[in-house]
Amino acid sequence: MSIKRRTFFKWGLTGAAIALVKPSEAKDILESSSKPLMKLAPRPIVISTWKHGLEANKAAWEVLSKGGKAIDAVEQAARVTESDITNRSVGIGGNPDRDGHVTLDACIMDENSKCGSVAFLEGIDHPISVARRVMDKTQHVMLVGEGAYQFAIEQGFGKIKTPLPEVKADWKKWKKENKDLFKKPEINHENHDTIGIIAMDVNGNLSGSCTTSGWAYKLHGRVGDSPIIGAGLFVDNEIGAACATGLGEAIMRVCGSHTVVELMRQGHSPQEACQLAVERIISKNKDMTGLQCGFIAIDKFGNHGGYSVFNGFNYALKNNEAEKMVDATFDRKW
Ligand code: SD4
């Protein structure tokens, strides 16, 4: 169900007024406001997609709880999942493409709207840190394929042989059984594992990261939403941050994470913004069979939310008050 237009304007006016002031001044405005709509949530805070987010958040918390920067927290968190060889959708344990290549996508964005990204990167253990290096050391935003690999090697990153033997065995089995290359999406409630992480540090600054091996058995050369700034991840420090999981093609068509942030700019809460972005995706796709997508978001005040097309999506939350999984609300049941 769509959020009512009246609610939109109510939030819009409050949001617009607050967006123009510094975080320190925002607190006074919020407290003096007669509207109980927006509250300052405890910070620091980190949220990450899916259950593996719990472990990732621990690494983020190591940084955040010591007063460290959100950008360092989200990089460290992503590295945890990238190193998990049991994870079939992120990092070195990821599933290969149709031709047996594990090609990795990742991006990172900080509070100054600086960002770095790598896509179609093979044989490197930590794509998120390569993305960070692109952001910190080059004048570019995105490196892909062979060039990204060359850059990673020059920067001293470790090489890794992929796919792992057990992953290769599964791929061989799949190849025997599946001849139709263009069949419907296989992303479903069982194989969603991309990690997207967004954090706000003690100074109120936001950053995010996203890393994945993408859609299992995709066509060679396919890149999804995860390394695309604005699709898989977007941060605007004055407004909020969002990241995505799910069928990248659907997320890219609506610039999903950017859409969520822009909806927060219009005054919507993180929860509402995620819902409206999901509704946009639904409105653009006639056949929603198996088309799972989800977003999580944090606004400038540390409030968080998440929403997905189908049930089953959740995200891990860590702040001073809680360390838990949060079930995202959803549009429909599988
Ligand atoms: C992609 N969005 O490559 C990624 C896949 C994903 O959970 O999120 N899976 O399309």
Coordinates of C-alpha atoms and ligand atoms in Angstrom, one line a residue:
M1 CA 0.0 0.0 0.0
S2 CA 1.4 3.4 -0.9
I3 CA 2.2 6.0 1.7
K4 CA -0.4 8.7 1.8
R5 CA 0.3 12.0 0.1
R6 CA -0.7 14.0 3.2
T7 CA 1.9 12.1 5.2
F8 CA 4.5 12.9 2.5
F9 CA 4.0 16.7 2.9
K10 CA 3.9 16.5 6.7
W11 CA 7.3 14.8 6.7
G12 CA 8.5 16.8 3.8
L13 CA 8.3 20.1 5.6
T14 CA 9.9 18.8 8.7
G15 CA 12.7 17.1 6.8
A16 CA 13.4 20.1 4.6
A17 CA 13.8 22.4 7.6
I18 CA 16.1 20.0 9.4
A19 CA 18.2 19.1 6.4
L20 CA 19.5 22.7 6.2
V21 CA 21.1 22.7 9.7
K22 CA 24.2 21.1 11.2
P23 CA 23.7 17.9 13.3
S24 CA 24.4 19.7 16.5
E25 CA 21.7 22.3 15.8
A26 CA 19.3 19.7 14.5
K27 CA 19.0 18.3 18.0
D28 CA 17.7 21.6 19.4
I29 CA 15.2 22.0 16.6
L30 CA 13.9 18.5 17.0
E31 CA 13.5 18.9 20.7
S32 CA 11.8 22.2 20.4
S33 CA 9.5 20.9 17.7
S34 CA 5.9 20.1 18.6
K35 CA 6.1 17.3 16.0
P36 CA 7.2 14.0 17.5
L37 CA 7.9 12.6 14.0
M38 CA 11.7 12.6 13.9
K39 CA 13.8 11.6 16.8
L40 CA 17.5 11.4 17.3
A41 CA 18.4 7.7 17.6
P42 CA 21.5 6.5 19.5
R43 CA 24.8 6.6 17.7
P44 CA 27.0 5.2 16.5
I45 CA 25.0 2.7 14.6
V46 CA 25.7 0.1 11.9
I47 CA 23.2 -1.9 9.9
S48 CA 24.0 -4.7 7.4
T49 CA 21.9 -6.9 5.1
W50 CA 21.2 -10.5 6.1
K51 CA 22.3 -12.6 8.9
H52 CA 26.0 -12.5 8.1
G53 CA 25.6 -8.9 8.9
L54 CA 25.8 -9.8 12.6
E55 CA 29.5 -10.8 12.2
A56 CA 30.2 -7.9 9.9
N57 CA 28.7 -5.5 12.4
K58 CA 31.1 -6.7 15.1
A59 CA 34.0 -5.6 13.0
A60 CA 32.3 -2.3 12.3
W61 CA 31.7 -1.8 16.0
E62 CA 35.3 -2.3 16.8
V63 CA 35.9 0.9 14.9
L64 CA 32.8 2.8 15.8
S65 CA 32.9 2.2 19.5
K66 CA 36.3 3.6 19.7
G67 CA 35.2 6.8 18.0
G68 CA 36.5 5.7 14.6
K69 CA 35.1 6.8 11.3
A70 CA 32.1 5.3 9.6
I71 CA 34.1 4.8 6.4
D72 CA 36.7 2.6 8.2
A73 CA 33.9 0.7 9.9
V74 CA 32.0 -0.2 6.7
E75 CA 35.2 -1.4 5.0
Q76 CA 36.3 -3.6 7.9
A77 CA 32.8 -5.0 8.1
A78 CA 32.7 -5.9 4.4
R79 CA 36.1 -7.7 4.7
V80 CA 34.7 -10.1 7.3
T81 CA 32.0 -11.4 4.9
E82 CA 34.4 -11.4 1.9
S83 CA 36.7 -13.7 3.9
D84 CA 34.0 -16.2 4.8
I85 CA 34.6 -19.1 2.4
T86 CA 31.2 -20.6 3.2
N87 CA 29.4 -17.6 1.7
R88 CA 28.4 -18.3 -1.8
S89 CA 27.4 -14.7 -2.8
V90 CA 30.2 -12.7 -1.4
G91 CA 34.0 -12.7 -1.8
I92 CA 36.3 -15.7 -2.3
G93 CA 33.7 -18.4 -1.6
G94 CA 31.3 -16.9 -4.2
N95 CA 29.6 -18.8 -6.9
P96 CA 31.1 -18.4 -10.4
D97 CA 29.4 -17.1 -13.6
R98 CA 28.2 -19.3 -16.4
D99 CA 31.7 -19.9 -17.6
G100 CA 33.2 -20.7 -14.2
H101 CA 34.7 -17.4 -13.3
V102 CA 34.1 -15.8 -9.9
T103 CA 33.8 -12.1 -10.7
L104 CA 33.4 -9.8 -7.8
D105 CA 31.7 -6.4 -7.5
A106 CA 32.1 -3.9 -4.6
C107 CA 31.8 -0.2 -3.8
I108 CA 32.3 2.1 -0.9
M109 CA 31.1 5.7 -0.3
D110 CA 32.0 8.2 2.5
E111 CA 30.5 11.3 4.1
N112 CA 32.1 13.6 1.6
S113 CA 30.5 11.8 -1.3
K114 CA 33.8 10.3 -2.2
C115 CA 33.4 6.9 -3.6
G116 CA 35.3 4.0 -5.2
S117 CA 34.1 0.9 -7.0
V118 CA 35.4 -2.2 -8.7
A119 CA 33.4 -4.6 -10.9
F120 CA 34.1 -7.8 -12.8
L121 CA 37.2 -8.3 -10.7
E122 CA 38.6 -11.8 -10.5
G123 CA 41.2 -13.5 -8.3
I124 CA 41.6 -10.8 -5.6
D125 CA 40.7 -11.5 -2.0
H126 CA 39.2 -8.1 -0.8
P127 CA 37.3 -6.2 -3.5
I128 CA 36.0 -3.8 -1.0
S129 CA 39.5 -2.6 0.0
V130 CA 40.4 -2.3 -3.7
A131 CA 37.3 -0.1 -4.1
R132 CA 38.5 1.9 -1.1
R133 CA 41.9 2.2 -2.7
V134 CA 40.3 3.4 -6.0
M135 CA 38.6 6.1 -3.9
D136 CA 41.6 7.1 -1.9
K137 CA 44.4 6.8 -4.5
T138 CA 43.0 7.6 -7.9
Q139 CA 41.0 10.3 -9.6
H140 CA 38.5 7.7 -10.7
V141 CA 35.4 6.2 -9.2
M142 CA 35.3 2.8 -10.9
L143 CA 37.7 0.3 -12.3
V144 CA 36.6 -2.9 -13.9
G145 CA 37.9 -6.3 -15.0
E146 CA 41.5 -6.6 -16.1
G147 CA 42.3 -3.0 -15.2
A148 CA 40.9 -3.4 -11.7
Y149 CA 43.0 -6.5 -11.3
Q150 CA 46.1 -4.8 -12.5
F151 CA 45.5 -1.9 -10.1
A152 CA 44.9 -4.3 -7.2
I153 CA 48.1 -6.2 -7.9
E154 CA 50.0 -2.9 -8.1
Q155 CA 48.6 -1.9 -4.7
G156 CA 49.8 -5.2 -3.1
F157 CA 46.5 -7.0 -2.8
G158 CA 46.5 -10.8 -2.3
K159 CA 45.7 -13.1 -5.3
I160 CA 43.3 -16.0 -4.7
K161 CA 42.5 -18.9 -6.9
T162 CA 38.7 -19.1 -7.5
P163 CA 36.3 -20.9 -7.6
L164 CA 37.1 -22.9 -4.5
P165 CA 37.0 -26.7 -5.3
E166 CA 33.6 -27.3 -3.7
V167 CA 32.1 -24.3 -5.5
K168 CA 33.6 -25.6 -8.8
A169 CA 32.0 -29.0 -8.2
D170 CA 28.5 -27.3 -7.7
W171 CA 29.0 -25.2 -10.8
K172 CA 29.9 -28.3 -12.9
K173 CA 26.8 -30.0 -11.7
W174 CA 24.7 -26.9 -12.6
K175 CA 26.2 -26.7 -16.0
K176 CA 25.2 -30.3 -16.8
E177 CA 21.6 -29.7 -15.7
N178 CA 21.1 -26.2 -17.1
K179 CA 21.2 -25.4 -20.8
D180 CA 18.9 -22.4 -20.9
L181 CA 21.0 -19.3 -20.3
F182 CA 18.3 -16.8 -20.3
K183 CA 15.8 -18.4 -17.9
K184 CA 14.1 -16.5 -15.2
P185 CA 16.0 -15.1 -12.2
E186 CA 17.3 -17.6 -9.7
I187 CA 17.7 -15.0 -7.0
N188 CA 15.2 -16.1 -4.4
H189 CA 14.7 -16.3 -0.6
E190 CA 17.4 -19.0 -0.3
N191 CA 20.3 -17.4 -2.2
H192 CA 20.3 -13.8 -1.1
D193 CA 23.7 -13.1 0.4
T194 CA 25.1 -9.9 -0.8
I195 CA 26.2 -7.7 2.0
G196 CA 25.4 -4.0 2.1
I197 CA 26.5 -2.1 5.2
I198 CA 25.7 1.5 6.3
A199 CA 27.0 3.2 9.4
M200 CA 26.9 6.4 11.3
D201 CA 29.8 7.2 13.5
V202 CA 29.9 9.1 16.8
N203 CA 30.3 12.4 14.9
G204 CA 27.1 11.8 12.9
N205 CA 28.9 11.0 9.6
L206 CA 27.6 8.4 7.3
S207 CA 29.3 5.9 5.0
G208 CA 28.4 2.7 3.3
S209 CA 29.9 -0.4 1.5
C210 CA 28.5 -3.2 -0.6
T211 CA 30.2 -6.3 -1.9
T212 CA 29.1 -9.4 -3.8
S213 CA 29.9 -12.1 -6.3
G214 CA 26.5 -11.3 -7.8
W215 CA 23.9 -13.5 -9.4
A216 CA 25.1 -17.1 -9.4
Y217 CA 25.8 -18.5 -12.9
K218 CA 25.3 -15.1 -14.5
L219 CA 26.5 -14.5 -18.1
H220 CA 30.2 -13.8 -18.2
G221 CA 30.7 -10.0 -18.1
R222 CA 27.4 -9.3 -16.2
V223 CA 27.7 -6.6 -13.5
G224 CA 24.8 -6.0 -11.1
D225 CA 23.8 -3.1 -8.9
S226 CA 26.2 -3.7 -6.1
P227 CA 29.2 -1.8 -7.4
I228 CA 27.1 0.9 -9.0
I229 CA 27.0 4.1 -6.9
G230 CA 23.3 5.1 -6.7
A231 CA 22.0 1.6 -7.4
G232 CA 23.6 -0.8 -4.8
L233 CA 24.7 2.0 -2.5
F234 CA 24.3 5.7 -2.0
V235 CA 25.3 8.1 0.8
D236 CA 24.5 11.8 1.2
N237 CA 25.8 12.9 4.5
E238 CA 23.2 15.7 4.8
I239 CA 20.3 13.3 4.3
G240 CA 21.1 9.6 4.8
A241 CA 22.4 6.4 3.3
A242 CA 20.9 3.3 1.7
C243 CA 22.0 0.1 0.2
A244 CA 20.3 -2.7 -1.7
T245 CA 20.2 -6.5 -2.1
G246 CA 18.4 -8.6 -4.5
L247 CA 18.0 -8.8 -8.3
G248 CA 20.4 -6.1 -9.4
E249 CA 18.8 -5.6 -12.8
A250 CA 15.6 -4.4 -11.2
I251 CA 17.5 -2.3 -8.7
M252 CA 19.6 -0.6 -11.4
R253 CA 16.5 0.3 -13.4
V254 CA 15.3 2.6 -10.7
C255 CA 18.7 3.7 -9.3
G256 CA 17.4 2.1 -6.1
S257 CA 19.7 3.4 -3.3
H258 CA 19.8 6.9 -4.7
T259 CA 16.0 6.8 -4.9
V260 CA 15.8 5.8 -1.2
V261 CA 18.1 8.7 -0.2
E262 CA 16.1 11.2 -2.4
L263 CA 12.9 10.0 -0.8
M264 CA 14.5 10.7 2.6
R265 CA 15.4 14.1 1.3
Q266 CA 11.8 14.7 0.7
G267 CA 11.1 14.0 4.3
H268 CA 10.3 10.3 4.4
S269 CA 11.5 8.2 7.2
P270 CA 14.1 5.5 6.2
Q271 CA 11.3 2.9 6.5
E272 CA 9.0 4.8 4.2
A273 CA 11.7 5.6 1.7
C274 CA 12.7 1.9 1.4
Q275 CA 9.0 1.0 0.9
L276 CA 8.4 3.6 -1.7
A277 CA 11.6 2.5 -3.6
V278 CA 10.3 -1.1 -3.5
E279 CA 6.9 0.0 -4.8
R280 CA 8.7 1.8 -7.6
I281 CA 10.4 -1.5 -8.6
I282 CA 7.1 -3.3 -8.4
S283 CA 5.4 -0.7 -10.6
K284 CA 8.1 -1.2 -13.3
N285 CA 7.9 -5.0 -13.4
K286 CA 4.8 -6.8 -14.7
D287 CA 6.1 -10.3 -13.6
M288 CA 7.3 -10.2 -10.0
T289 CA 7.8 -14.0 -9.8
G290 CA 10.9 -14.5 -7.7
L291 CA 11.9 -10.9 -8.1
Q292 CA 13.2 -10.2 -4.6
C293 CA 14.8 -6.9 -3.8
G294 CA 15.3 -5.1 -0.5
F295 CA 16.7 -1.9 0.8
I296 CA 18.0 -0.7 4.1
A297 CA 18.5 2.9 5.1
I298 CA 19.7 5.2 7.9
D299 CA 18.8 8.9 8.0
K300 CA 20.8 11.8 9.2
F301 CA 19.4 11.3 12.7
G302 CA 20.4 7.7 13.0
N303 CA 16.9 6.2 12.4
H304 CA 16.9 3.0 10.4
G305 CA 14.5 1.0 8.3
G306 CA 14.2 -1.7 5.7
Y307 CA 11.7 -3.0 3.2
S308 CA 11.6 -5.8 0.6
V309 CA 9.4 -7.1 -2.1
F310 CA 8.9 -10.5 -0.5
N311 CA 9.0 -11.7 3.1
G312 CA 12.2 -13.2 4.5
F313 CA 14.5 -10.2 4.2
N314 CA 16.2 -9.1 7.4
Y315 CA 19.1 -7.0 8.5
A316 CA 21.6 -6.9 11.4
L317 CA 21.6 -3.9 13.7
K318 CA 24.2 -2.8 16.2
N319 CA 24.2 0.3 18.4
N320 CA 24.8 1.0 22.0
E321 CA 21.4 -0.4 22.9
A322 CA 21.0 -3.5 20.7
E323 CA 22.7 -6.2 18.7
K324 CA 20.1 -8.1 16.8
M325 CA 18.4 -9.1 13.6
V326 CA 15.5 -6.9 12.4
D327 CA 12.9 -8.4 10.1
A328 CA 12.2 -6.0 7.2
T329 CA 8.6 -5.3 6.4
F330 CA 7.5 -6.4 2.9
D331 CA 5.0 -6.1 0.1
R332 CA 4.0 -9.7 -0.4
K333 CA 4.6 -13.3 0.6
W334 CA 6.5 -15.8 -1.4
Ligands
SD4_1 C1 23.4 -8.6 -7.8 N1 22.4 -7.4 -6.0 O1 24.5 -8.8 -8.3 C2 23.3 -8.5 -6.3 C3 22.9 -9.8 -5.8 C4 22.3 -9.8 -4.4 O2 21.6 -10.9 -2.6 O3 22.1 -8.8 -3.8 N2 22.1 -10.9 -3.9 O4 22.4 -8.4 -8.5

